[in-house]
XYZ file of C-alpha atoms in Angstrom:
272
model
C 72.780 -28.449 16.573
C 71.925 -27.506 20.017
C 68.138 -26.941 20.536
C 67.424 -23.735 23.112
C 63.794 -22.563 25.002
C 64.087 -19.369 26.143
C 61.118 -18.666 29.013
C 61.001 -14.976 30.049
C 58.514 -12.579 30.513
C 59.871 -9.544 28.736
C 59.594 -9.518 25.015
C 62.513 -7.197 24.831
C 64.740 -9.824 26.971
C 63.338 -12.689 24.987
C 64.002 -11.153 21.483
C 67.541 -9.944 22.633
C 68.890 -13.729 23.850
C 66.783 -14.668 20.865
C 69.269 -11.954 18.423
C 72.597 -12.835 19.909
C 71.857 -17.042 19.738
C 70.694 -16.792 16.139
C 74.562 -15.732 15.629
C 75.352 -18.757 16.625
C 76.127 -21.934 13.975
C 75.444 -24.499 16.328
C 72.818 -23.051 18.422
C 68.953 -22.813 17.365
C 66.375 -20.968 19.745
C 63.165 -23.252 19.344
C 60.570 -21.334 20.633
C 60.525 -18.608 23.064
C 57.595 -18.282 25.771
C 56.871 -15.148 28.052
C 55.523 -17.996 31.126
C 56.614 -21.061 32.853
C 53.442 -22.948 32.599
C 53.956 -21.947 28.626
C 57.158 -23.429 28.733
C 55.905 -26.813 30.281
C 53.000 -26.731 27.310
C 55.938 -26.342 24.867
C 58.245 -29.196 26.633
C 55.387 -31.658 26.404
C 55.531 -31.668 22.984
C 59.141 -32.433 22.576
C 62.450 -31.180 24.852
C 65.270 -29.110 23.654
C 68.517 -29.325 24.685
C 68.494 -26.331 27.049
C 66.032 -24.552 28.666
C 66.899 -20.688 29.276
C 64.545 -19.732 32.647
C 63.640 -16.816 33.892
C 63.889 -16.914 37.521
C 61.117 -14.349 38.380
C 58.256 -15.127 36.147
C 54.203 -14.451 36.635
C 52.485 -17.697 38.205
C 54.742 -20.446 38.415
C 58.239 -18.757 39.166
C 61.620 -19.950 37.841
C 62.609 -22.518 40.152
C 59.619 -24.262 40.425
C 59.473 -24.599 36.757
C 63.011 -25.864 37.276
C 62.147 -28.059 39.709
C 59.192 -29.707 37.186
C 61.111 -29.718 34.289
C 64.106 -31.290 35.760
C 61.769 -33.792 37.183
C 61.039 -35.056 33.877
C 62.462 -38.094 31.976
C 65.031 -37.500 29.711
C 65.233 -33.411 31.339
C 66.580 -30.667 29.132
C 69.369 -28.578 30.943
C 67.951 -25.797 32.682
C 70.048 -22.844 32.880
C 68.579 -20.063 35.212
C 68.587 -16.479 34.191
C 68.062 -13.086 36.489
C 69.083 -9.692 36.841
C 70.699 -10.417 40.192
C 72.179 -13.222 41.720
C 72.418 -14.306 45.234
C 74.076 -17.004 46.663
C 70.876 -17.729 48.262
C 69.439 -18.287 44.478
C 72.294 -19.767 43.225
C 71.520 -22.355 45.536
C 67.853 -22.765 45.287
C 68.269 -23.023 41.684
C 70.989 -25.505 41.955
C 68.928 -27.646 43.925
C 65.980 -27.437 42.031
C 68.212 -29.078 39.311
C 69.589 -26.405 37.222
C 73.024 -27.005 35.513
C 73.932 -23.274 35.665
C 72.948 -19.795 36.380
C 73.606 -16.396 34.667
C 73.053 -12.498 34.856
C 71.023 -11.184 32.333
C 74.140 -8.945 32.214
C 76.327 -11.731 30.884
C 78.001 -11.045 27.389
C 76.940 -12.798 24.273
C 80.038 -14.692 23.942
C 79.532 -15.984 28.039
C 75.918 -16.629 26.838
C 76.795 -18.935 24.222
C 79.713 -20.604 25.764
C 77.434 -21.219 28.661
C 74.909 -23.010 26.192
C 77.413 -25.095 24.752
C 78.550 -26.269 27.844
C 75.014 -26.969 29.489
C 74.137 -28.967 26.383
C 77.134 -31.794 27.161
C 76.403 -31.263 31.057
C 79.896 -29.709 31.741
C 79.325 -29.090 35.289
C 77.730 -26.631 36.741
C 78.049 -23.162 34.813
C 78.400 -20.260 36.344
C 80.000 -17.799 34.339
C 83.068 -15.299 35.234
C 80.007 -12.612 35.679
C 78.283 -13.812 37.981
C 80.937 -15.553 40.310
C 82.706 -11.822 40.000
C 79.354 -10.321 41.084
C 78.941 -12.656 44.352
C 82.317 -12.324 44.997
C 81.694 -7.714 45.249
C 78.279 -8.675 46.651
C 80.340 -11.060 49.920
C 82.966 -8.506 50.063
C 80.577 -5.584 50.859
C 78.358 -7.672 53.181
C 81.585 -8.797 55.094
C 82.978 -5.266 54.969
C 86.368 -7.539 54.126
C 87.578 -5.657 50.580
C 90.227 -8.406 50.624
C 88.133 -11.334 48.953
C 89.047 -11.533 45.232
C 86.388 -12.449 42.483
C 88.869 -15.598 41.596
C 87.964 -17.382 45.065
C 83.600 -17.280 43.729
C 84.712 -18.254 40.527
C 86.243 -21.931 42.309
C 82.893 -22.779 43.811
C 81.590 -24.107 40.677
C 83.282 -24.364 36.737
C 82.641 -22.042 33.997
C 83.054 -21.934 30.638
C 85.701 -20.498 28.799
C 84.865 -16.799 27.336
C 86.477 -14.225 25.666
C 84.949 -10.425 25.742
C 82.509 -10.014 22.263
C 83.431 -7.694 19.643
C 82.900 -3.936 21.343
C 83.233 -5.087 24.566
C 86.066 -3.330 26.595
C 88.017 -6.298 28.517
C 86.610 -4.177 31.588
C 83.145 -4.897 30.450
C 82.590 -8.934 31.518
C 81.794 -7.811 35.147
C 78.241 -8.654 35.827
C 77.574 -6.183 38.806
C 75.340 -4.039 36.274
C 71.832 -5.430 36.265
C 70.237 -5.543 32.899
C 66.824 -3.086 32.870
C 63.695 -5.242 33.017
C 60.737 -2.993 32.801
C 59.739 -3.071 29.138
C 57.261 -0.635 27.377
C 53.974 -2.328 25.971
C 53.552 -3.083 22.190
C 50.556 -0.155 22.406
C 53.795 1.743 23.550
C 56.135 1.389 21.103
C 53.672 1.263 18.418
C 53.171 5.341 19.570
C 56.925 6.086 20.137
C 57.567 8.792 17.721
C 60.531 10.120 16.453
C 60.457 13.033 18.385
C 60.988 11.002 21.455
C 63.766 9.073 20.164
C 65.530 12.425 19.452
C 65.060 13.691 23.119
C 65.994 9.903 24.281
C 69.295 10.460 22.069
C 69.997 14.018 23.111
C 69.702 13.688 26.906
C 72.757 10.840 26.893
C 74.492 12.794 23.773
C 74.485 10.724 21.685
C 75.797 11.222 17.769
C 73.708 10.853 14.548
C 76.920 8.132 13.808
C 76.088 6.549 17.324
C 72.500 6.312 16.804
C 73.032 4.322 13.744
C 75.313 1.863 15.568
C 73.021 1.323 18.143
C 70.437 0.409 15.533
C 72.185 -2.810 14.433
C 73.474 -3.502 18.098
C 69.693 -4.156 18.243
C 69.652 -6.136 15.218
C 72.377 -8.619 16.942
C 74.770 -8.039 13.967
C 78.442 -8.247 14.160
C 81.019 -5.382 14.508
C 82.046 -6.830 11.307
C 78.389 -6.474 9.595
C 78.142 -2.982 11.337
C 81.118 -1.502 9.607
C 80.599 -3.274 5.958
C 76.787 -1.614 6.336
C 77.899 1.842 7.450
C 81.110 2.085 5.676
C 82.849 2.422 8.205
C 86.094 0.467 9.736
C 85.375 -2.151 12.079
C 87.918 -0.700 14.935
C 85.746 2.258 14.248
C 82.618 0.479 15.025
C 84.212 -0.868 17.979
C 85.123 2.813 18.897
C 81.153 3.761 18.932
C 80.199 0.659 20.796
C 82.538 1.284 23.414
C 81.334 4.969 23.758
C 77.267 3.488 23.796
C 77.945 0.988 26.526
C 80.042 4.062 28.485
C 77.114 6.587 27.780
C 74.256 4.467 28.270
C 75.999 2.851 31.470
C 75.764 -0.746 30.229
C 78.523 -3.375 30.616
C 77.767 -5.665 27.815
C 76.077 -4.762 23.905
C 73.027 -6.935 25.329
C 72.820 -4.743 28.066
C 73.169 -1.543 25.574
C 70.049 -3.288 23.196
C 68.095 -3.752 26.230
C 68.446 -0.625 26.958
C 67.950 1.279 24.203
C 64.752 -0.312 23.911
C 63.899 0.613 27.149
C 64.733 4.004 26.618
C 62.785 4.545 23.418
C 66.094 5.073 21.656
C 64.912 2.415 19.030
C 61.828 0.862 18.526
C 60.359 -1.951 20.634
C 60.075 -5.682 19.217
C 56.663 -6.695 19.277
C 55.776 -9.764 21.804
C 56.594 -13.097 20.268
C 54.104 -15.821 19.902
C-alpha cells in the first residue's frame, strides 16, 4: 500500500486529490494538511511514501518545504503540485529534491500513475500535461509554432496514462489551470439552493447534468454513476463530456473543483 500526504491550502483541492486517491486499491491518503509547517508536524511523527506539495502555500512555501523534507533521513518522495508550471519551477522544485511535478489540471488516472511511480523512485515524473503545457508555453514565448509537445515530454520520464472514464482523449492537455479561490466553510454553509439554480442556469446546465455532476464530486466511477442513476454508462460518459465542455474544464477534477467553486454543489468543509 502506498502511503500519500497531501499539503495544500484549499480544502476544496485537498478533498478532491483526497476523492480521486481513495479510488485507488493501492493508494491510501494519510492525512491531509492545509500548511507546510503542518506537514513537517505530521512527517515527524512518521513519513509516508509520497508527499503531494503545494507549491504556493501561506508561510513556508512549497519548495522550501521540499527542500526540508527532502533533507530528511529516509525522505518521502515529494511530488510538487500547482496550477501553472514554469520551467523556471520545474527546476527550482527539481532541485529542491522533488521526484516530480504536476498541474493541478492533471487527470485522475495521470495523478495516480504519477503516485505509483514516485513511490518506487521511477525517475523524475512529469506527466504528459504538464510537459504538453511547457511545450505551448516555449512555443508562444519563442513565437516558433513549430516545437511539438513530444520534444518537453523527453526532458524528463513520465508515467504511463490513459484518459479516465469521461475524459475526451482531447482532454489530458494541462494548459487549463484548475480554479484555486475557494469559498469559506461560513460560505457554503449559506449557499442556498436558489444560488445553485442560477449557478446551473447561467452555464445551462440539465436537471440530468446536475445530478452527474453531484457524484463527479463524490469521486465515483462512470460505472457507479450510471448503476445510481439508471442510466447507461456511455450515457454517463455523454454528460461528463458535455460538463467538462460547459464548465470549460479539461479533466472531471477540474469539473469538481469547479463546481464547488461555482456554488453548483456544496462546499466540503476544511479537513482536520
Amino acid at each position: 500500500m502506498i502511503t500519500v500526504l497531501i499539503c495544500d491550502d484549499d480544502p476544496i483541492v485537498r478533498t478532491a486529490l483526497e476523492g480521486y486517491l481513495a479510488r485507488e486499491d493501492d493508494v491510501h491518503v494519510e492525512r491531509s494538511v492545509d500548511s507546510a509547517e503542518a506537514a513537517l508536524e505530521v512527517l515527524d511523527a512518521g513519513a509516508p511514501d509520497v508527499v503531494l506539495m503545494d507549491l504556493v502555500l501561506p508561510g513556508m512555501d512549497g519548495i522550501a518545504a521540499t527542500r526540508r523534507i527532502s533533507a530528511r533521513p529516509g525522505a518521502p518522495a515529494v511530488m510538487v503540485l500547482t496550477t501553472f508550471g514554469t520551467e523556471e519551477q520545474v527546476a527550482a522544485a527539481i532541485g529542491a529534491g522533488a521526484v516530480g511535478f504536476l498541474l493541478k489540471s492533471t487527470t485522475a488516472a495521470a495523478l495516480a500513475a504519477a503516485v505509483r511511480a514516485a513511490a518506487v523512485r521511477a525517475g523524475t515524473v512529469i506527466t504528459p500535461e504538464l510537459a504538453a503545457h511547457l511545450a505551448q508555453t516555449a512555443s508562444k514565448e519563442s513565437g516558433d509554432g513549430s516545437l511539438a509537445p513530444q520534444a518537453s515530454a523527453e526532458r524528463s520520464p513520465s508515467p504511463s496514462t490513459h484518459p479516465q472514464d469521461g475524459a475526451s482523449p482531447d482532454a489530458a492537455g494541462g494548459s487549463m489551470p484548475l480554479p484555486v479561490a475557494s469559498p469559506t466553510s461560513d460560505d457554503a454553509d449559506g449557499m442556498q439552493d436558489t444560488d445553485a439554480d442560477a449557478a446551473a442556469a447561467r452555464f445551462a446546465l440539465t436537471d440530468r447534468e446536475r445530478d452527474v455532476l453531484e457524484l463527479v464530486c463524490e469521486a465515483e466511477s462512470n460505472a457507479r454513476i450510471a448503476e445510481r442513476l439508471s442510466l447507461s454508462e456511455s450515457t454517463v460518459k455523454s454528460h461528463v463530456g458535455s460538463l467538462m465542455t460547459k464548465l470549460d474544464c479539461s479533466s472531471r477534477l477540474q469539473v469538481a473543483v469547479r463546481a464547488f467553486e461555482l456554488g453548483l454543489v456544496s462546499a466540503p468543509h476544511r479537513r482536520q
